Tab-separated table of C-alpha atoms and ligand atoms in Angstrom:
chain	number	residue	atom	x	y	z
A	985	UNK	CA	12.142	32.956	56.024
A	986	UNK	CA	13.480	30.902	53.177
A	987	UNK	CA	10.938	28.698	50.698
A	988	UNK	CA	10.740	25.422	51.821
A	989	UNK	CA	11.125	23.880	47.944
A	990	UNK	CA	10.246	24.038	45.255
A	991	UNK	CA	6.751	24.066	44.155
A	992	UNK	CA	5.313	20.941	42.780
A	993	UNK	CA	4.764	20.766	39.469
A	994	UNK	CA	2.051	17.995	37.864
A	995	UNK	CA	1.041	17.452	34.442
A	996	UNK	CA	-1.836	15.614	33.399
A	997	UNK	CA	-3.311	14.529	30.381
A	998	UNK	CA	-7.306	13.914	29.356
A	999	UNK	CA	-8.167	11.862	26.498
A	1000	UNK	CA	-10.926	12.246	23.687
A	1001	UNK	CA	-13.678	10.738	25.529
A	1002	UNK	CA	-12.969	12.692	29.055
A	1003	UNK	CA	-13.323	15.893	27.407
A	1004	UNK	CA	-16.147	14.897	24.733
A	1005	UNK	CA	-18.837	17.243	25.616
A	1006	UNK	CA	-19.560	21.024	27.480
A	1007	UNK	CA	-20.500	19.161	30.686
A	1008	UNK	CA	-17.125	16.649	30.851
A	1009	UNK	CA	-15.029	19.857	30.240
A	1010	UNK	CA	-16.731	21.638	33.107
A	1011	UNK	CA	-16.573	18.692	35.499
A	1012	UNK	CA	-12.759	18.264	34.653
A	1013	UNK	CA	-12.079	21.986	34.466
A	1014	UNK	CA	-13.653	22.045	38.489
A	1015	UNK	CA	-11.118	18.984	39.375
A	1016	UNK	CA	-8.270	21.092	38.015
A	1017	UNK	CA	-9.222	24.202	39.911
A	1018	UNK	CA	-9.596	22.557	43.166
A	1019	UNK	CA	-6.588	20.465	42.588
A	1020	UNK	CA	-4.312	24.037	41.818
A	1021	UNK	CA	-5.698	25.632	44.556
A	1022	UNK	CA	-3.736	23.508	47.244
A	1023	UNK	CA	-0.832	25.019	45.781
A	1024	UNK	CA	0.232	22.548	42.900
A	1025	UNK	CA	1.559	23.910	39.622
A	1026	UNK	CA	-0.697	22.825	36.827
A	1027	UNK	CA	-0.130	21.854	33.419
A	1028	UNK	CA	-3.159	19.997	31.874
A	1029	UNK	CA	-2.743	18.200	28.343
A	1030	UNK	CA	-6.020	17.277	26.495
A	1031	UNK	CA	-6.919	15.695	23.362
A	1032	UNK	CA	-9.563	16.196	20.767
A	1033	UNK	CA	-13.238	15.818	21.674
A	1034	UNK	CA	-14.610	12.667	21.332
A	1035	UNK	CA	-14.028	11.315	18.403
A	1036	UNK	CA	-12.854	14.576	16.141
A	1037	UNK	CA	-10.009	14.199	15.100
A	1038	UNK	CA	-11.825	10.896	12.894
A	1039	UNK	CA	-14.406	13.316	11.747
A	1040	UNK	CA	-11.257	16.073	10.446
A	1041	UNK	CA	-9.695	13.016	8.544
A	1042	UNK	CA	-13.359	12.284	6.657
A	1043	UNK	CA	-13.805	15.456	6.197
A	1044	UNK	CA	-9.718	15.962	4.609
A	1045	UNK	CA	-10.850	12.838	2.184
A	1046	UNK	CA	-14.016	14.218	1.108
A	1047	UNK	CA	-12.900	17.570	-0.115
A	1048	UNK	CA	-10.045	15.105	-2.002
A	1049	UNK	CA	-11.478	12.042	-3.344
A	1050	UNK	CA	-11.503	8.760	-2.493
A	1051	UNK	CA	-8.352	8.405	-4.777
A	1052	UNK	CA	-6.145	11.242	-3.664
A	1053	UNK	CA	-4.269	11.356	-0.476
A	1054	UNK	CA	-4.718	15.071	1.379
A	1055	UNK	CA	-0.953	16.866	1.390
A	1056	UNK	CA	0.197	15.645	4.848
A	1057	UNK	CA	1.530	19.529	5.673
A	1058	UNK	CA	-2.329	20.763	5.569
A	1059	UNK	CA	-3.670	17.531	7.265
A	1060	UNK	CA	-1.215	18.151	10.582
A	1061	UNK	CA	-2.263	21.701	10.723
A	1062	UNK	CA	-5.841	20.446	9.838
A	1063	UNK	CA	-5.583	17.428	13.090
A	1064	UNK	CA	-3.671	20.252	15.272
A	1065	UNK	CA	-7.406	22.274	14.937
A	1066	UNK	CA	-9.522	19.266	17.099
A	1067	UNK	CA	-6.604	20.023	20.511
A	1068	UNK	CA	-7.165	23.836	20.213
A	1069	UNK	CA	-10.411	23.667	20.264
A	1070	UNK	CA	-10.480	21.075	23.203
A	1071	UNK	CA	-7.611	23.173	25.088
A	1072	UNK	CA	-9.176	26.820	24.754
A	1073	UNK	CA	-12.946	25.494	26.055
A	1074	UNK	CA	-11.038	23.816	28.849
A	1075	UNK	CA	-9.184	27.352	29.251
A	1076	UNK	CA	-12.660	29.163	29.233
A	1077	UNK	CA	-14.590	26.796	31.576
A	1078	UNK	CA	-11.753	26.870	34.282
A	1079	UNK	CA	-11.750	30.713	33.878
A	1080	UNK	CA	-15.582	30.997	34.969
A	1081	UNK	CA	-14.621	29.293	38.105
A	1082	UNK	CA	-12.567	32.000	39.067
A	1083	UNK	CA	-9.051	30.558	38.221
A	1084	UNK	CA	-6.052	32.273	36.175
A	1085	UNK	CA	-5.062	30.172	33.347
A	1086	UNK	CA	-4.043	30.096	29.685
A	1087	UNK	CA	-4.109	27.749	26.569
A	1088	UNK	CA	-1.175	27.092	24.557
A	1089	UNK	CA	-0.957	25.136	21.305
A	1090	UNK	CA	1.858	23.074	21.097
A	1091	UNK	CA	4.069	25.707	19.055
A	1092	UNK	CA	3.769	28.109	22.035
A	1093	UNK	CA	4.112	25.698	24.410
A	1094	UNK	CA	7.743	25.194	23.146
A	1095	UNK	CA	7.542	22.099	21.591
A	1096	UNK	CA	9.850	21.605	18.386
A	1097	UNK	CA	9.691	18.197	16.381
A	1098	UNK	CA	11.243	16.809	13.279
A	1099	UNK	CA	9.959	17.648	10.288
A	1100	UNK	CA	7.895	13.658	9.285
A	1101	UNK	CA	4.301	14.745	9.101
A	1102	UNK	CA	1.841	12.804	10.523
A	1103	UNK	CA	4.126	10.702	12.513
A	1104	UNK	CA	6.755	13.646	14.250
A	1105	UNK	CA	8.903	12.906	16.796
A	1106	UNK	CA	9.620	15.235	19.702
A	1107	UNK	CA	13.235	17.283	19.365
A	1108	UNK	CA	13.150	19.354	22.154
A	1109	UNK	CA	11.113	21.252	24.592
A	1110	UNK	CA	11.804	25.013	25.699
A	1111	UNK	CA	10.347	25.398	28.595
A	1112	UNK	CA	10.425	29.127	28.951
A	1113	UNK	CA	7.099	30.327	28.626
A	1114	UNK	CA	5.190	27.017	30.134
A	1115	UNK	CA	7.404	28.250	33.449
A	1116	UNK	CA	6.632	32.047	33.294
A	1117	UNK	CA	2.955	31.269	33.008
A	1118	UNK	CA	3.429	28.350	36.026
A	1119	UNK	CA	5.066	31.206	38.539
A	1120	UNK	CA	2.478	33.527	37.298
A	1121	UNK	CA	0.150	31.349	39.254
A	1122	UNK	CA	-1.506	30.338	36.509
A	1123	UNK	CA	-2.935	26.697	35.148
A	1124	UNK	CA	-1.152	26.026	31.631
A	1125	UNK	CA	-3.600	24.362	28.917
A	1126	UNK	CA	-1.652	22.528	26.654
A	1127	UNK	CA	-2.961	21.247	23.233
A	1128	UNK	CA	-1.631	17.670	22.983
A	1129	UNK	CA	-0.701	15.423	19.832
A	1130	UNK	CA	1.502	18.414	17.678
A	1131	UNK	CA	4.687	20.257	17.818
A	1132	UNK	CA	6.464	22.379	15.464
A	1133	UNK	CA	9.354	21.757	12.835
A	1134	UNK	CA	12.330	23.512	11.708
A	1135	UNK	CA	10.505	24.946	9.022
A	1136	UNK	CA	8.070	26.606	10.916
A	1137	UNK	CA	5.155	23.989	10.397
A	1138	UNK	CA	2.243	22.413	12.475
A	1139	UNK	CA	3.448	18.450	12.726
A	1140	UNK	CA	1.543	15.564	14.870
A	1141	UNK	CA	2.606	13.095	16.566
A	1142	UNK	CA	0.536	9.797	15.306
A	1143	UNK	CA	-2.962	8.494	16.155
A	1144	UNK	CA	-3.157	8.772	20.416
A	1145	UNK	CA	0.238	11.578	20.608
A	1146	UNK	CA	-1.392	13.207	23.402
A	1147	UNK	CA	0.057	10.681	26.223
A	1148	UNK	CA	3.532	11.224	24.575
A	1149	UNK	CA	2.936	15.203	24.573
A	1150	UNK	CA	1.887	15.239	28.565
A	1151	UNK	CA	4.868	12.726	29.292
A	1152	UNK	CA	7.430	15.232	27.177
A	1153	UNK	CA	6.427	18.101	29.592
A	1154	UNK	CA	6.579	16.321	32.347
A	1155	UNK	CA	10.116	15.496	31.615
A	1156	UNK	CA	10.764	19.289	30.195
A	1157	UNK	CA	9.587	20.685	33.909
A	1158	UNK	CA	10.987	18.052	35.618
A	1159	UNK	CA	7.836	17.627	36.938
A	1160	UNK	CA	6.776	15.369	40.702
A	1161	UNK	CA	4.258	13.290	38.198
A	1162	UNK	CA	2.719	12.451	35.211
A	1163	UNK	CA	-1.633	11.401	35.574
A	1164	UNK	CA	-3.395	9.986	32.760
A	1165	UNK	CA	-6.737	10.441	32.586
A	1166	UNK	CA	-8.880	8.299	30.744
A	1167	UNK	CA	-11.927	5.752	30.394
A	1168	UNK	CA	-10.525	2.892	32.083
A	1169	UNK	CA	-9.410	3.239	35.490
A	1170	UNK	CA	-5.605	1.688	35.608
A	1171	UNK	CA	-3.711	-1.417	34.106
A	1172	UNK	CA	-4.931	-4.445	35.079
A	1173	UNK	CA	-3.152	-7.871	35.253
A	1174	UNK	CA	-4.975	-9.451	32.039
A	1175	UNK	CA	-8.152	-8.514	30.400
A	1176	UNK	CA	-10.768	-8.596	32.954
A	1177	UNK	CA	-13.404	-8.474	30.378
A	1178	UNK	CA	-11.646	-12.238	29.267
A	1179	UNK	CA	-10.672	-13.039	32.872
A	1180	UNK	CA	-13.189	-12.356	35.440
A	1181	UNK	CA	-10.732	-12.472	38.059
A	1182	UNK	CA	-8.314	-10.208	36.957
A	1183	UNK	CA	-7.252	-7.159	39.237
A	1184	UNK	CA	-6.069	-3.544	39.060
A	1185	UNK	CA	-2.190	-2.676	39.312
A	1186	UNK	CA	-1.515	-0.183	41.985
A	1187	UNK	CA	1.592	-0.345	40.540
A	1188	UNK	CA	4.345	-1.805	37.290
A	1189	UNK	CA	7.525	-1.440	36.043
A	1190	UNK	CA	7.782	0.745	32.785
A	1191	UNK	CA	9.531	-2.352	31.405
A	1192	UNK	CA	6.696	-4.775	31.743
A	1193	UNK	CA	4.378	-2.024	30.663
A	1194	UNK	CA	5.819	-1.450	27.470
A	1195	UNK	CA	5.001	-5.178	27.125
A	1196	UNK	CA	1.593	-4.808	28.394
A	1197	UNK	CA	1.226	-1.683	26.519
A	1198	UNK	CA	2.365	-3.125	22.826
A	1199	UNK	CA	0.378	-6.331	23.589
A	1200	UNK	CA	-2.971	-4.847	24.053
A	1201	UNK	CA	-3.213	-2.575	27.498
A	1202	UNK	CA	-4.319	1.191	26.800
A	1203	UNK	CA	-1.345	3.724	26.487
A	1204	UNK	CA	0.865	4.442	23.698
A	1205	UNK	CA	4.187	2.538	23.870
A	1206	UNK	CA	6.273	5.998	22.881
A	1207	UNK	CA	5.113	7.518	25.483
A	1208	UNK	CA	5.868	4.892	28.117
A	1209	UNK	CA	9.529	5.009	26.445
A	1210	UNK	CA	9.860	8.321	27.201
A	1211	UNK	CA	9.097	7.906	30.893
A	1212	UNK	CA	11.532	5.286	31.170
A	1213	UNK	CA	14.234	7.303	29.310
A	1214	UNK	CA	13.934	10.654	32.050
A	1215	UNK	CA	12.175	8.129	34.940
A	1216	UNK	CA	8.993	10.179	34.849
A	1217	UNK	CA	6.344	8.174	37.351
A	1218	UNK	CA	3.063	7.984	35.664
A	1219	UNK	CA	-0.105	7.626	37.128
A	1220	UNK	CA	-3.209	5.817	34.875
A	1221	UNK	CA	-6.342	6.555	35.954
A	1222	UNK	CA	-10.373	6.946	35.439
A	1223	UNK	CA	-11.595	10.742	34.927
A	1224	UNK	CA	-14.764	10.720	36.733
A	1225	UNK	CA	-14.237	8.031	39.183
A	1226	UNK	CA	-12.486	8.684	42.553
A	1227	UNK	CA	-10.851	5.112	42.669
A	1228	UNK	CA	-6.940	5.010	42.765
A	1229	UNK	CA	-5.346	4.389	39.384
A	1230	UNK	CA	-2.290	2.415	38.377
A	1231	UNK	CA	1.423	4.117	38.973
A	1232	UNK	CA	4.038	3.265	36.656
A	1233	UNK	CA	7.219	3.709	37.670
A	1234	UNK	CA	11.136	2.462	37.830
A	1235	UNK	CA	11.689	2.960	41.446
A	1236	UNK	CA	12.982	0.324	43.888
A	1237	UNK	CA	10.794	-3.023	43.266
A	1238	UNK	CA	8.457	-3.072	46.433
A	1239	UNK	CA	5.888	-6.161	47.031
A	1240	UNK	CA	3.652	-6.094	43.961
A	1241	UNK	CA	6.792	-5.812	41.666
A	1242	UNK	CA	8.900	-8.559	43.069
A	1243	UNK	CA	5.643	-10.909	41.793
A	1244	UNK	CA	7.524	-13.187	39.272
A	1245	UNK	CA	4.749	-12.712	36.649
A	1246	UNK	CA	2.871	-9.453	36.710
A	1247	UNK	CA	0.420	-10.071	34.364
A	1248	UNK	CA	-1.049	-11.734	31.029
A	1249	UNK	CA	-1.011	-9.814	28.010
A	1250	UNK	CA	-3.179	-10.481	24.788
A	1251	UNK	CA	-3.126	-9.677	21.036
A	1252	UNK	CA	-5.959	-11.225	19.138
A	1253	UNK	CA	-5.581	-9.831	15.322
A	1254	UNK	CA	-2.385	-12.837	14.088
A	1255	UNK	CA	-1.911	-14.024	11.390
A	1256	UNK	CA	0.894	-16.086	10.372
A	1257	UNK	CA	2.910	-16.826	7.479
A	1258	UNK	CA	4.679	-20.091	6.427
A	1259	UNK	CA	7.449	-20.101	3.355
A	1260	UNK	CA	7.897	-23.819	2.651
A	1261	UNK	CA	10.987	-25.161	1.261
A	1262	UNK	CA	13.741	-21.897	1.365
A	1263	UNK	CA	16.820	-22.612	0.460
A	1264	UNK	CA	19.375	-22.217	3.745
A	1265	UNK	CA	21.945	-20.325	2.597
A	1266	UNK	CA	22.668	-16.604	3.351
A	1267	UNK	CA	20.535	-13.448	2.713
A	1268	UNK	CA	17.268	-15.473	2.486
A	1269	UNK	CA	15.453	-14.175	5.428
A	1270	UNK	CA	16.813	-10.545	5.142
A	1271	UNK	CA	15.436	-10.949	1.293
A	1272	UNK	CA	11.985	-12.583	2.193
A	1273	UNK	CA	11.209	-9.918	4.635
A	1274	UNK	CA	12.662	-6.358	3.473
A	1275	UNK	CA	10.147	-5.837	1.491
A	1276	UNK	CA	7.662	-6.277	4.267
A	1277	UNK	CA	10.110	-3.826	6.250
A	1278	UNK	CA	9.451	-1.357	3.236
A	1279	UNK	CA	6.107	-1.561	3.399
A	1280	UNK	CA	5.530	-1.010	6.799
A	1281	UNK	CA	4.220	-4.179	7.884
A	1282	UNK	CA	6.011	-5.162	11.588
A	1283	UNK	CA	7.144	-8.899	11.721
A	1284	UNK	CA	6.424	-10.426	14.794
A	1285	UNK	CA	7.448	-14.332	16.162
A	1286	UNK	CA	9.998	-15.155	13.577
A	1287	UNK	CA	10.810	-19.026	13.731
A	1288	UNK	CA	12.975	-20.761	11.468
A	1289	UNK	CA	13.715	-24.690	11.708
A	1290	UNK	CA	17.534	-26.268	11.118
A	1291	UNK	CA	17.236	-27.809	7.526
A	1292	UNK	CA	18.455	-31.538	6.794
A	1293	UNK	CA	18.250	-31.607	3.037
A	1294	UNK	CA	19.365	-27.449	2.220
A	1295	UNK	CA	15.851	-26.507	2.824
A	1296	UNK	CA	13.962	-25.280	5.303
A	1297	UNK	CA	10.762	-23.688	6.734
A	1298	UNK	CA	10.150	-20.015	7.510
A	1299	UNK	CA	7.411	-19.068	9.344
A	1300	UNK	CA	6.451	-15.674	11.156
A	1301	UNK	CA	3.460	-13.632	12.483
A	1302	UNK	CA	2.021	-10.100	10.831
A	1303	UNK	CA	-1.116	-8.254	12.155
A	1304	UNK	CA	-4.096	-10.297	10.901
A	1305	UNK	CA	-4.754	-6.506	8.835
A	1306	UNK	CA	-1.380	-6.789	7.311
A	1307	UNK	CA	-1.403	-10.596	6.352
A	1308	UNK	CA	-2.802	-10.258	2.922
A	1309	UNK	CA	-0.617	-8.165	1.826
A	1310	UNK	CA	2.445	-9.810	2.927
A	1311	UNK	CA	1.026	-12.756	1.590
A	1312	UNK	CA	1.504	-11.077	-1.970
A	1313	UNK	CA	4.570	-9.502	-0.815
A	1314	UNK	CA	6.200	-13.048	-0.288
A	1315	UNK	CA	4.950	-14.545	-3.297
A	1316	UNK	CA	6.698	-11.494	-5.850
A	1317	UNK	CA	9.608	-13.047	-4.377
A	1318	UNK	CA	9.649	-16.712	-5.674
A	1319	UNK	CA	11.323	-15.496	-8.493
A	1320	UNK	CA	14.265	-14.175	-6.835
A	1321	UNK	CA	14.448	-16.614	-3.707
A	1322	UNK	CA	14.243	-20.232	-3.914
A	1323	UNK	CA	11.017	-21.510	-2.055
A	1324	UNK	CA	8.309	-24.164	-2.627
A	1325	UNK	CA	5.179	-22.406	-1.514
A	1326	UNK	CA	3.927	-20.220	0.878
A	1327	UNK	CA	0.866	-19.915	2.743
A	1328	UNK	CA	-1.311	-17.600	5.896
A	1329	UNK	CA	-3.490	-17.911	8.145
A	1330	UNK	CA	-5.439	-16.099	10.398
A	1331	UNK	CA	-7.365	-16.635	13.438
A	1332	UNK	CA	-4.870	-16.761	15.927
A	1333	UNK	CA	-3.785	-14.589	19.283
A	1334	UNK	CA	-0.596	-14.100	21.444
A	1335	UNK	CA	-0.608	-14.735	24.818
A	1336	UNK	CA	1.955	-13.645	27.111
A	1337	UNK	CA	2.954	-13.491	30.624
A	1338	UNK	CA	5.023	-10.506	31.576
A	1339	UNK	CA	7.005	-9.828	34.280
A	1340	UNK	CA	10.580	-8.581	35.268
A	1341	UNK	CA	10.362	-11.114	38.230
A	1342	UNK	CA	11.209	-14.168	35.794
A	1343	UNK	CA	14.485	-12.924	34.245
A	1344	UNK	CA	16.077	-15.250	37.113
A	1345	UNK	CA	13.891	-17.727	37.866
A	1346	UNK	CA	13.885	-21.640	35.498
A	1347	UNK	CA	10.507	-23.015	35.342
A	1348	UNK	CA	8.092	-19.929	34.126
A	1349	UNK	CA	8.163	-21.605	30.570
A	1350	UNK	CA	7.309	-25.368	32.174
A	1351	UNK	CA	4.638	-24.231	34.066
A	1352	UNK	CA	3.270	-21.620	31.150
A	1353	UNK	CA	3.095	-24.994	28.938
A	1354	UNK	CA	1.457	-27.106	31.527
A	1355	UNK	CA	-0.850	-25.014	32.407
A	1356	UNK	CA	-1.837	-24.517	28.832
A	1357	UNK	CA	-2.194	-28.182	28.232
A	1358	UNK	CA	-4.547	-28.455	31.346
A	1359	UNK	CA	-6.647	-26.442	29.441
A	1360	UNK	CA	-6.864	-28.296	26.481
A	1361	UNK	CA	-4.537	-25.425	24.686
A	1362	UNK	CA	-2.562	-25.997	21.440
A	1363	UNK	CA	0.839	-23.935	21.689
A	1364	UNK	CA	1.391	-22.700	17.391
A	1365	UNK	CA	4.430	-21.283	18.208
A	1366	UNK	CA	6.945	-19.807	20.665
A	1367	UNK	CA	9.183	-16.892	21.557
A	1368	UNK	CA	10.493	-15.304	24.397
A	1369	UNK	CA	12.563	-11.862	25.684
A	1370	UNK	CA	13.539	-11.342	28.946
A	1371	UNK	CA	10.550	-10.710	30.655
A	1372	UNK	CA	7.965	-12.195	28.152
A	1373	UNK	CA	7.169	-15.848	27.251
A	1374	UNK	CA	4.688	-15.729	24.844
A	1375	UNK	CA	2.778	-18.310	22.978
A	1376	UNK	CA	1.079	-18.166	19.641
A	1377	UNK	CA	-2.611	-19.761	20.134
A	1378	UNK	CA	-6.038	-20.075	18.109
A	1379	UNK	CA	-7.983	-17.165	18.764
A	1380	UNK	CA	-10.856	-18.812	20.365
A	1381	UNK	CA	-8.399	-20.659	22.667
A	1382	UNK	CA	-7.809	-17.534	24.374
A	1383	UNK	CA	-10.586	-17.140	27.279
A	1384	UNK	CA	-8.904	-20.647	28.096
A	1385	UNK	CA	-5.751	-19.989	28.049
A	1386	UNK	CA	-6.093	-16.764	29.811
A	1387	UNK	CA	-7.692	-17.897	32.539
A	1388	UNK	CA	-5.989	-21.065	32.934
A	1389	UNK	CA	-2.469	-18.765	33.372
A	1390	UNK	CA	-4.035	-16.030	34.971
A	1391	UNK	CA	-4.893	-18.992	38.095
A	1392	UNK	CA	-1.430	-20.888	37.741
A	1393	UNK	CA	0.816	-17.381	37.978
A	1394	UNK	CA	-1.284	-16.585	40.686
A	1395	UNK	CA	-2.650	-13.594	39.469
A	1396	UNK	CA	-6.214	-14.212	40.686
A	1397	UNK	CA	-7.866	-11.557	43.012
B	345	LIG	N1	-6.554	13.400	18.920
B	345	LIG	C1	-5.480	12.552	18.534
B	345	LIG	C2	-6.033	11.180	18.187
B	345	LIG	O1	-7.227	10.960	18.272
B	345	LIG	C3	-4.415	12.475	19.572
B	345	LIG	C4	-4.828	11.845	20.881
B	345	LIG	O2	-6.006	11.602	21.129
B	345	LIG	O3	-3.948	11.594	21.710
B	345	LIG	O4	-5.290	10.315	17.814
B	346	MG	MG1	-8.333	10.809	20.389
């Protein structure tokens, strides 16, 4: 007789706080064993424990100084120490329950990156020895968040790499699914800590979850990318609890999907900026914001009014972190740019709805602004993308205006 098919392959990915203690990593290591033992192939990403990887980077700034930064070489191959150890006790506590298996850091495990410490992005994935050990029968450990360069160094991939590490194997094997693991048991249509009635997913587009993602919902944006980019389904769900997670996916839109509005996202940390009195001629908003660009700091809502008299005003949104020092960055420029003044200001939020239902449809915008104005919400400012309107509030206007969209989009379990 001829195999059916081909085996199925799954990869899955714990987080820091699944696998923060002995007892977690036997409870999880038990899942895993029952799970490969109805015949699934097995590859299981995890993260630090708990919160270790914080702990390595204290510990890297105490041996320097407060005022020197650790060489970013030693600190990846420092941060690439907290996955080992989290992937070999894994590898140990599914061995005592009778299981074959192996560990592999991220190096064995095939993964090459480009060489930017700290922040390396995946170049390719040979697959070779993850699919020797996988028809050896055996469950494959992986150590999440690193890789290695062309030079032969450890690299990471940035705070929270481990999602983009399970969904890069996934890809690599061509795997039936990606599961993430974590503390919070699937995406949920707003906040539901904000909006009582809020409800779980069972499932979104990776579009709209990049937009939930970016604007607040758990799961590194990268790594949803990456799923969209090979169509790798990925399920989000709780570690310990037996309740069906959220599945991400680009397949055929089926009820849930064809909702015009899937669900209210929320950023709480804006600030904004306003330049007073620029000059409207050419080059003066690449000028006023390259250095920002050079420093990092990622512009948000950019609006800029038609001028009647040559001047006009310039106002966009930073992180409410970054707003300082954008302020400053701004101000070195009078000199160069023509301006009156500029001011921030903090205490405001975005609120969004989301959904690839609306790219079609007039109206979402009306009804977004009535519904806010019910509530007794100011609207700040406004932008929109395809599948986002979004509206820049005051901070404490949020529960309101959550709630108040969360009932008109009918979103409300
Ligand atoms: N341990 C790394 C971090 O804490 C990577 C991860 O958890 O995904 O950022
Ligand atoms: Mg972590």
């Amino acid at each position: 007789m001829v195999e059916a098919s081909r085996r199925q392959v799954i990869v899955q990915k714990y987080g820091g706080s699944s696998v923060s203690n002995a007892e977690k990593i036997r409870t999880i290591a038990r899942k895993i064993c029952d799970r490969a033992r109805t015949g699934v192939g097995m590859v299981v990403v995890v993260s630090a424990m708990g919160d270790s990887t914080d702990e390595l980077i204290a510990l890297a700034q105490a041996v320097t100084g407060e005022h020197v930064n650790p060489s970013l070489r030693e600190m990846d191959t420092l941060l690439s120490t907290g996955e080992l150890v989290s992937a070999t006790l894994m590898a140990m506590a599914i061995h005592s329950f009778d299981q074959d298996v192996v560990s592999l850091s991220g190096q064995q495990a095939g993964i090459r990156t480009d060489a930017t410490h700290g922040s390396a992005r995946i170049a390719s994935i040979n697959n070779e020895r993850l699919t020797r050990e996988l028809d050896a029968g055996r469950v494959v450990i992986v150590a999440g968040f690193q890789g290695l360069d062309e030079a032969g160094d450890v690299t990471t991939l940035g705070r929270g790499g481990s999602d983009t590490t399970a969904v890069a194997l996934a890809a690599a094997l061509k795997a039936d699914r990606c599961e993430i693991y974590t503390d919070v048991d699937g995406i949920y249509t707003t906040d539901p800590r904000i909006v009582p009635t809020a409800r779980k997913l069972k499932e979104i587009g990776y579009e709209e979850m990049l937009e939930m993602a970016s604007l607040g919902a758990k799961m590194n944006p990268r790594s949803i990318e990456l799923a969209a980019v090979y169509q790798v389904p990925v399920l989000v769900a709780s570690t310990f609890e037996d309740v069906p997670g959220t599945l991400i996916h680009g397949g055929e839109p089926v009820m849930e999907l064809r909702r015009a509005v899937t669900g209210i996202a929320l950023d709480k940390n804006v600030a904004k900026i306003t330049v007073r009195g620029v000059m409207d001629r050419p080059g003066v908003a690449g000028g006023l914001l390259r250095p920002l660009a050079e420093a990092g700091i990622s512009v948000d809502v950019i609006v800029q009014n038609t001028s009647d008299d040559g001047a006009t005003d310039f106002t966009f949104t930073v992180s409410e972190a970054e707003a300082q020092r954008a302020l400053e960055l701004i101000k070195q420029q009078q000199e160069t740019i023509a301006f009156r003044d500029v001011t921030s200001g903090g205490g405001l939020a975005k609120v969004s709805i989301v959904g690839t239902g609306m790219q079609n449809g007039p109206g979402y915008a009306a009804t977004m602004f009535t519904a806010l104005s019910s509530a007794n919400v100011n609207i700040d400012m406004i932008t929109t993308s395809e599948i986002r309107i979004t509206c820049i509030v005051k901070r404490d206007d949020v529960p309101a205006a959550a709630n108040a969209l969360h009932t008109a989009f009918e979103l409300d379990s």
